[in-house]
Short mmCIF file of C-alpha atoms in Angstrom, two decimals:
data_model
loop_
_atom_site.label_atom_id
_atom_site.label_comp_id
_atom_site.label_asym_id
_atom_site.label_seq_id
_atom_site.Cartn_x
_atom_site.Cartn_y
_atom_site.Cartn_z
CA UNK G 743 33.37 -42.17 90.46
CA UNK G 744 31.51 -39.31 91.60
CA UNK G 745 27.77 -39.82 92.98
CA UNK G 746 24.78 -38.14 91.90
CA UNK G 747 25.00 -36.74 95.50
CA UNK G 748 28.19 -35.27 95.41
CA UNK G 749 27.40 -33.32 91.74
CA UNK G 750 23.97 -32.03 93.31
CA UNK G 751 25.31 -30.89 96.60
CA UNK G 752 28.41 -29.42 95.19
CA UNK G 753 27.46 -27.81 91.77
CA UNK G 754 26.34 -24.55 92.52
CA UNK G 755 23.62 -24.41 89.75
CA UNK G 756 22.48 -28.56 89.85
CA UNK G 757 21.72 -27.61 93.94
CA UNK G 758 18.52 -25.40 92.81
CA UNK G 759 17.05 -28.33 90.22
CA UNK G 760 14.16 -30.52 92.17
CA UNK G 761 15.39 -33.97 93.00
CA UNK G 762 13.16 -35.42 90.34
CA UNK G 763 14.51 -34.23 87.89
CA UNK G 764 18.25 -36.31 88.62
CA UNK G 765 15.72 -39.78 88.44
CA UNK G 766 16.59 -40.44 84.64
CA UNK G 767 19.64 -39.05 83.93
CA UNK G 768 22.11 -39.74 86.63
CA UNK G 769 25.18 -41.31 84.48
CA UNK G 770 24.88 -39.15 82.02
CA UNK G 771 25.20 -36.17 84.69
CA UNK G 772 28.20 -37.78 86.39
CA UNK G 773 29.89 -38.26 82.87
CA UNK G 774 28.86 -34.42 82.20
CA UNK G 775 30.24 -33.47 85.56
CA UNK G 776 33.77 -35.19 84.63
CA UNK G 777 33.85 -32.49 81.70
CA UNK G 778 33.09 -29.86 83.79
CA UNK G 779 35.97 -27.34 85.31
CA UNK G 780 33.84 -26.21 87.82
CA UNK G 781 32.96 -29.45 88.86
CA UNK G 782 36.39 -31.30 88.92
CA UNK G 783 37.70 -28.00 90.79
CA UNK G 784 35.27 -28.74 93.36
CA UNK G 785 35.60 -32.39 93.41
CA UNK G 786 39.29 -31.82 93.67
CA UNK G 787 39.30 -29.78 96.90
CA UNK G 788 38.57 -31.56 100.83
CA UNK G 789 34.94 -31.42 101.45
CA UNK G 790 33.84 -28.73 104.30
CA UNK G 791 33.32 -30.71 107.62
CA UNK G 792 29.52 -30.04 107.61
CA UNK G 793 29.23 -31.18 103.95
CA UNK G 794 30.97 -34.20 105.23
CA UNK G 795 28.65 -34.73 107.99
CA UNK G 796 25.64 -34.72 105.29
CA UNK G 797 27.06 -36.57 102.76
CA UNK G 798 27.31 -39.24 105.47
CA UNK G 799 23.89 -39.11 107.00
CA UNK G 800 22.66 -39.62 103.49
CA UNK G 801 23.40 -43.17 102.91
CA UNK G 802 25.41 -45.77 103.74
CA UNK G 803 26.68 -46.43 100.21
CA UNK G 804 27.22 -42.78 99.92
CA UNK G 805 29.56 -42.83 103.42
CA UNK G 806 32.03 -45.40 102.10
CA UNK G 807 32.64 -43.78 98.60
CA UNK G 808 32.74 -40.03 99.54
CA UNK G 809 34.19 -39.73 103.08
CA UNK G 810 38.05 -39.67 104.17
CA UNK G 811 39.19 -41.44 107.01
CA UNK G 812 42.08 -39.87 109.34
CA UNK G 813 44.75 -41.96 107.04
CA UNK G 814 43.58 -41.59 103.67
CA UNK G 815 44.02 -38.05 101.78
CA UNK G 816 41.51 -36.77 99.91
CA UNK G 817 40.26 -39.02 97.18
CA UNK G 818 41.48 -39.34 93.98
CA UNK G 819 39.34 -37.58 90.85
CA UNK G 820 39.21 -40.46 87.70
CA UNK G 821 41.01 -38.39 84.76
CA UNK G 822 38.64 -36.53 82.55
CA UNK G 823 37.83 -38.59 79.16
CA UNK G 824 38.94 -36.71 75.66
CA UNK G 825 38.04 -37.41 72.36
CA UNK G 826 39.81 -40.09 70.18
CA UNK G 827 42.60 -38.67 68.39
CA UNK G 828 42.37 -35.64 70.79
CA UNK G 829 46.41 -34.52 72.64
CA UNK G 830 46.60 -35.16 76.26
CA UNK G 831 47.47 -32.46 78.70
CA UNK G 832 50.85 -32.33 79.74
CA UNK G 833 51.73 -34.45 82.99
CA UNK G 834 51.13 -32.22 86.05
CA UNK G 835 48.29 -30.11 85.03
CA UNK G 836 46.15 -28.61 87.64
CA UNK G 837 42.72 -31.31 87.67
CA UNK G 838 40.52 -28.14 88.12
CA UNK G 839 41.57 -26.69 84.41
CA UNK G 840 39.70 -27.64 81.21
CA UNK G 841 40.85 -30.85 79.70
CA UNK G 842 40.21 -29.64 76.14
CA UNK G 843 41.92 -26.23 76.84
CA UNK G 844 44.86 -27.71 79.00
CA UNK G 845 45.77 -29.92 76.15
CA UNK G 846 46.19 -27.15 73.50
CA UNK G 847 47.88 -24.82 75.93
CA UNK G 848 50.79 -27.74 75.78
CA UNK G 849 51.02 -27.12 72.05
CA UNK G 850 53.67 -24.04 71.14
CA UNK G 851 51.77 -23.63 67.60
CA UNK G 852 47.90 -24.05 68.75
CA UNK G 853 45.64 -22.21 67.04
CA UNK G 854 43.15 -22.13 69.95
CA UNK G 855 45.00 -20.78 73.09
CA UNK G 856 47.90 -18.40 72.69
CA UNK G 857 50.25 -17.13 75.74
CA UNK G 858 49.73 -13.35 75.41
CA UNK G 859 52.33 -11.05 75.68
CA UNK G 860 53.59 -9.27 79.48
CA UNK G 861 52.18 -6.00 78.16
CA UNK G 862 48.84 -7.35 78.22
CA UNK G 863 49.45 -8.87 81.49
CA UNK G 864 48.34 -7.51 84.96
CA UNK G 865 50.44 -9.68 87.39
CA UNK G 866 49.52 -8.66 90.68
CA UNK G 867 52.09 -10.18 92.60
CA UNK G 868 54.86 -8.97 90.64
CA UNK G 869 53.74 -5.44 91.14
CA UNK G 870 53.50 -5.97 94.82
CA UNK G 871 56.80 -7.24 94.75
CA UNK G 872 58.20 -3.98 92.99
CA UNK G 873 56.63 -1.99 95.47
CA UNK G 874 58.84 -4.05 98.20
CA UNK G 875 61.72 -3.32 96.28
CA UNK G 876 61.83 0.40 96.03
CA UNK G 877 63.14 2.41 99.01
CA UNK G 878 62.04 4.92 100.94
CA UNK G 879 64.69 7.65 99.27
CA UNK G 880 63.15 6.98 96.05
CA UNK G 881 59.66 7.35 97.14
CA UNK G 882 60.35 10.70 98.81
CA UNK G 883 62.10 11.62 95.37
CA UNK G 884 60.03 14.95 93.85
CA UNK G 885 58.25 13.87 90.90
CA UNK G 886 57.83 15.58 87.48
CA UNK G 887 54.39 16.88 88.24
CA UNK G 888 55.34 18.13 92.12
CA UNK G 889 58.20 19.95 90.32
CA UNK G 890 56.10 21.71 87.58
CA UNK G 891 53.45 22.62 90.24
CA UNK G 892 56.07 24.24 92.67
CA UNK G 893 57.84 26.41 89.82
CA UNK G 894 55.78 28.86 88.70
CA UNK G 895 57.98 29.87 86.16
CA UNK G 896 58.40 26.85 84.23
CA UNK G 897 54.62 26.40 84.39
CA UNK G 898 54.10 29.49 82.71
CA UNK G 899 57.13 28.95 80.15
CA UNK G 900 55.42 25.36 79.44
CA UNK G 901 51.89 27.12 78.96
CA UNK G 902 52.85 29.94 76.52
CA UNK G 903 54.77 26.94 74.72
CA UNK G 904 51.44 24.83 74.03
CA UNK G 905 49.98 25.20 71.10
CA UNK G 906 46.37 27.39 70.82
CA UNK G 907 44.02 24.40 70.04
CA UNK G 908 40.55 23.38 70.51
CA UNK G 909 40.74 22.46 74.01
CA UNK G 910 38.59 19.14 75.19
CA UNK G 911 39.20 19.69 78.66
CA UNK G 912 36.05 20.55 80.79
CA UNK G 913 38.31 23.28 83.08
CA UNK G 914 39.52 24.67 80.08
CA UNK G 915 36.23 25.49 79.15
CA UNK G 916 34.71 27.06 81.72
CA UNK G 917 33.30 30.31 81.75
CA UNK G 918 35.86 32.47 82.98
CA UNK G 919 38.86 30.21 82.00
CA UNK G 920 38.99 31.56 78.58
CA UNK G 921 38.52 35.50 77.08
CA UNK G 922 35.26 35.67 76.22
CA UNK G 923 34.54 36.34 72.18
CA UNK G 924 31.61 36.18 69.73
CA UNK G 925 31.34 33.21 67.56
CA UNK G 926 28.96 32.32 64.98
CA UNK G 927 27.10 29.11 65.43
CA UNK G 928 26.11 27.59 61.79
CA UNK G 929 24.77 24.42 63.38
CA UNK G 930 21.68 25.84 65.11
CA UNK G 931 18.22 25.42 63.69
CA UNK G 932 17.40 29.09 65.31
CA UNK G 933 17.79 30.83 62.34
CA UNK G 934 15.51 33.65 63.30
CA UNK G 935 17.00 34.23 66.80
CA UNK G 936 12.86 33.60 67.73
CA UNK G 937 13.64 31.61 71.17
CA UNK G 938 15.84 35.00 72.47
CA UNK G 939 13.11 37.11 71.34
CA UNK G 940 11.88 39.76 74.44
CA UNK G 941 8.23 39.04 73.71
CA UNK G 942 8.82 35.13 73.18
CA UNK G 943 11.04 34.91 76.38
CA UNK G 944 8.13 37.21 78.27
CA UNK G 945 5.04 35.22 77.20
CA UNK G 946 7.07 31.97 78.49
CA UNK G 947 7.50 33.56 81.56
CA UNK G 948 4.19 34.66 81.87
CA UNK G 949 2.87 31.13 81.39
CA UNK G 950 5.04 29.59 83.40
CA UNK G 951 4.22 31.57 86.79
CA UNK G 952 0.71 31.01 85.35
CA UNK G 953 0.35 26.94 84.88
CA UNK G 954 3.60 25.97 86.00
CA UNK G 955 6.21 23.71 83.91
CA UNK G 956 5.82 20.28 82.51
CA UNK G 957 3.26 18.28 81.65
CA UNK G 958 2.36 15.86 84.09
CA UNK G 959 1.78 12.75 82.51
CA UNK G 960 1.39 11.80 78.91
CA UNK G 961 -0.83 12.76 75.85
CA UNK G 962 -3.25 10.14 76.70
CA UNK G 963 -3.90 10.42 80.10
CA UNK G 964 -3.70 13.47 81.64
CA UNK G 965 -0.78 15.36 79.54
CA UNK G 966 -2.98 17.30 77.21
CA UNK G 967 -3.51 20.78 78.31
CA UNK G 968 -5.71 23.81 76.05
CA UNK G 969 -2.07 24.49 75.01
CA UNK G 970 -1.52 21.37 73.25
CA UNK G 971 -5.08 21.48 71.43
CA UNK G 972 -4.58 25.13 70.45
CA UNK G 973 -1.15 25.03 69.49
CA UNK G 974 -1.80 21.18 66.95
CA UNK G 975 -5.08 23.47 65.78
CA UNK G 976 -2.81 26.36 64.73
CA UNK G 977 -0.59 24.11 62.64
CA UNK G 978 -2.90 22.62 60.88
CA UNK G 979 -4.54 25.74 59.78
CA UNK G 980 -1.03 27.04 58.77
CA UNK G 981 -0.35 23.96 56.59
CA UNK G 982 -3.82 23.82 55.52
CA UNK G 983 -4.16 20.58 56.80
CA UNK G 984 -7.23 18.96 58.69
CA UNK G 985 -5.25 18.03 62.06
CA UNK G 986 -1.84 18.40 63.35
CA UNK G 987 0.18 16.57 66.11
CA UNK G 988 2.59 17.60 67.93
CA UNK G 989 5.66 15.45 69.02
CA UNK G 990 8.71 16.13 71.26
CA UNK G 991 11.08 16.94 68.45
CA UNK G 992 10.94 16.58 64.51
CA UNK G 993 13.14 13.81 64.48
CA UNK G 994 10.82 11.61 66.64
CA UNK G 995 8.08 13.11 64.29
CA UNK G 996 9.34 11.58 60.99
CA UNK G 997 10.72 8.45 62.33
CA UNK G 998 7.21 7.65 63.79
CA UNK G 999 5.33 9.36 61.42
CA UNK G 1000 7.06 7.29 58.57
CA UNK G 1001 7.31 3.77 60.87
CA UNK G 1002 3.26 4.00 61.43
CA UNK G 1003 2.21 4.89 57.98
CA UNK G 1004 4.13 1.83 56.52
CA UNK G 1005 3.16 -0.67 59.00
CA UNK G 1006 -0.37 0.40 58.71
CA UNK G 1007 -0.30 0.10 54.55
CA UNK G 1008 -0.02 -3.62 53.80
CA UNK G 1009 2.93 -4.33 51.46
CA UNK G 1010 4.12 -0.81 51.52
CA UNK G 1011 6.87 0.75 49.40
CA UNK G 1012 8.90 3.66 50.07
CA UNK G 1013 10.49 6.03 47.58
CA UNK G 1014 13.45 7.78 50.05
CA UNK G 1015 15.38 10.65 48.49
CA UNK G 1016 18.72 9.73 48.84
CA UNK G 1017 19.35 13.05 50.87
CA UNK G 1018 16.48 12.76 53.49
CA UNK G 1019 17.56 13.52 57.17
CA UNK G 1020 18.83 10.68 59.18
CA UNK G 1021 15.41 10.80 61.21
CA UNK G 1022 13.70 9.97 57.79
CA UNK G 1023 15.97 6.94 56.64
CA UNK G 1024 15.78 5.85 60.65
CA UNK G 1025 11.98 5.44 60.50
CA UNK G 1026 12.01 3.68 57.33
CA UNK G 1027 14.23 1.26 58.01
CA UNK G 1028 12.43 0.71 61.25
CA UNK G 1029 9.49 -0.20 59.27
CA UNK G 1030 10.80 -3.06 57.92
CA UNK G 1031 9.17 -1.88 54.35
CA UNK G 1032 10.76 -2.38 51.25
CA UNK G 1033 12.40 1.03 50.30
CA UNK G 1034 13.74 1.97 46.90
CA UNK G 1035 16.36 5.48 47.32
CA UNK G 1036 16.00 7.60 44.13
CA UNK G 1037 18.84 10.16 43.42
CA UNK G 1038 18.77 13.42 45.35
CA UNK G 1039 16.37 15.90 44.07
CA UNK G 1040 16.33 13.47 40.74
CA UNK G 1041 12.26 13.57 39.53
CA UNK G 1042 13.28 11.72 36.65
CA UNK G 1043 14.99 8.83 38.46
CA UNK G 1044 11.73 8.93 40.97
CA UNK G 1045 9.30 8.75 38.56
CA UNK G 1046 11.92 5.91 36.75
CA UNK G 1047 11.67 3.35 40.03
CA UNK G 1048 7.92 4.05 40.07
CA UNK G 1049 7.41 2.97 36.68
CA UNK G 1050 9.10 -0.30 37.54
CA UNK G 1051 6.93 -0.61 40.82
CA UNK G 1052 3.98 -2.92 41.30
CA UNK G 1053 1.11 -0.98 40.98
CA UNK G 1054 -0.99 -3.04 43.06
CA UNK G 1055 1.30 -1.71 46.07
CA UNK G 1056 0.43 1.33 48.15
CA UNK G 1057 3.27 3.68 47.95
CA UNK G 1058 4.97 6.37 50.00
CA UNK G 1059 7.11 9.29 48.71
CA UNK G 1060 9.40 11.09 51.19
CA UNK G 1061 11.65 13.78 50.68
CA UNK G 1062 12.33 17.58 51.94
CA UNK G 1063 11.80 20.69 50.55
CA UNK G 1064 14.54 22.39 52.03
CA UNK G 1065 17.66 19.75 52.83
CA UNK G 1066 18.65 20.38 56.13
CA UNK G 1067 22.18 19.18 55.05
CA UNK G 1068 23.31 20.76 51.90
CA UNK G 1069 20.15 23.40 51.69
CA UNK G 1070 18.87 22.83 48.13
CA UNK G 1071 15.03 23.44 47.10
CA UNK G 1072 13.36 20.19 45.61
CA UNK G 1073 11.18 20.91 42.44
CA UNK G 1074 8.02 20.07 44.93
CA UNK G 1075 5.19 20.71 42.20
CA UNK G 1076 7.03 17.53 39.81
CA UNK G 1077 7.84 16.19 42.61
CA UNK G 1078 4.30 16.01 43.73
CA UNK G 1079 3.37 15.12 40.40
CA UNK G 1080 5.45 12.11 39.37
CA UNK G 1081 4.10 10.81 42.69
CA UNK G 1082 0.49 11.33 42.60
CA UNK G 1083 0.61 9.60 38.89
CA UNK G 1084 1.40 6.62 40.48
CA UNK G 1085 -1.02 6.73 43.01
CA UNK G 1086 1.72 7.51 45.79
CA UNK G 1087 0.82 9.52 49.13
CA UNK G 1088 3.79 12.20 49.59
CA UNK G 1089 5.42 12.89 53.15
CA UNK G 1090 6.92 16.00 52.87
CA UNK G 1091 9.86 17.36 55.85
CA UNK G 1092 9.50 21.06 55.64
CA UNK G 1093 11.20 21.61 58.72
CA UNK G 1094 13.49 23.98 57.22
CA UNK G 1095 11.18 25.89 55.10
CA UNK G 1096 8.53 27.10 57.42
CA UNK G 1097 9.35 31.19 58.30
CA UNK G 1098 12.19 31.22 55.68
CA UNK G 1099 10.09 30.47 52.73
CA UNK G 1100 6.78 32.46 52.87
CA UNK G 1101 4.88 32.86 55.55
CA UNK G 1102 3.33 29.09 55.26
CA UNK G 1103 6.70 26.92 54.23
CA UNK G 1104 7.67 26.35 50.70
CA UNK G 1105 4.65 23.95 49.72
CA UNK G 1106 2.45 26.94 50.86
CA UNK G 1107 4.61 29.40 48.86
CA UNK G 1108 4.15 27.34 45.42
CA UNK G 1109 0.65 26.69 45.89
CA UNK G 1110 1.26 22.76 46.24
CA UNK G 1111 0.51 22.83 50.12
CA UNK G 1112 -3.02 20.82 49.08
CA UNK G 1113 -1.26 18.31 47.01
CA UNK G 1114 1.35 17.24 49.95
CA UNK G 1115 -0.48 14.57 52.27
CA UNK G 1116 1.57 14.32 54.90
CA UNK G 1117 4.08 17.19 56.28
CA UNK G 1118 6.59 17.01 59.08
CA UNK G 1119 7.62 20.91 60.71
CA UNK G 1120 9.00 22.53 63.44
CA UNK G 1121 9.00 25.60 64.99
CA UNK G 1122 12.14 27.95 65.25
#
């Protein structure tokens, strides 16, 4: 039987526990140690001389049980106890193995343990054996790769026969590796090409030289500059709103604003267009608010869902004027009328409308800017 001192000194986890912890559960600790594969492995190994001397000096009782004389071999470890009815492990099974898995490994049709095929095993010893059997002549034999590299004509032939598809290799997409060609980028939000306009580029260059780059801190400490204040004031005037707030991207704006609004309104219900952008969907999900999804640009379905809703609950109707995924334009006036009829506030994404539909966006173009409570937009 293992003593408590042996368990504590040999277990890497119990060695860090205060000694007062072992005053009560001594018997239970010993029984648990007999079922622990790590403890059984440590107990089966001969102790180091330093450990043996430490155990000998602890008490005379432990000295009689734990130390080994010159004529005696290692002390036999008590066989682990298995639950009644559990199959016994095969004879000769190593004591360091888990007693429960060891019994399962002896069964051919076990549902717990199955032998892995050779193609999934990595036998280091087997690999080393194969390497020793390879002769020096075979190692010096030129490989297919070296043959291709050494034959310029063969390489040219293979390159000509290679299908001209889209390559994802970095070396084949570097500048100069292929012939240059003009392409049309349909996934960019820079519809008007303002990022490359000479006046815009010159203004950015002058500002960088005068004020440097980077905010130097977050907005709530030292990161707010006069450029932030002036831009927010201009955006508020653009959308005919009392105030504006800048975000690092429109994705963050939609996500953070919808999340915050729903959290600030207890019991809030959100009615979301089925074609909304992923940023709006993420903000709605993160808020944990109860959500209802109406069919894409379907005002009748929105009205139907609002009629079934709880009239005492605050509501947010979130949609886009110009949808980013399919380019569809919503019936903004009808959408706002249906929302306000049931006391809901409207959150409108104008990212793909500002600068393209009227000088101030689709909401302003249709005269509905004052009817939309929250507008999310970004400059192109």
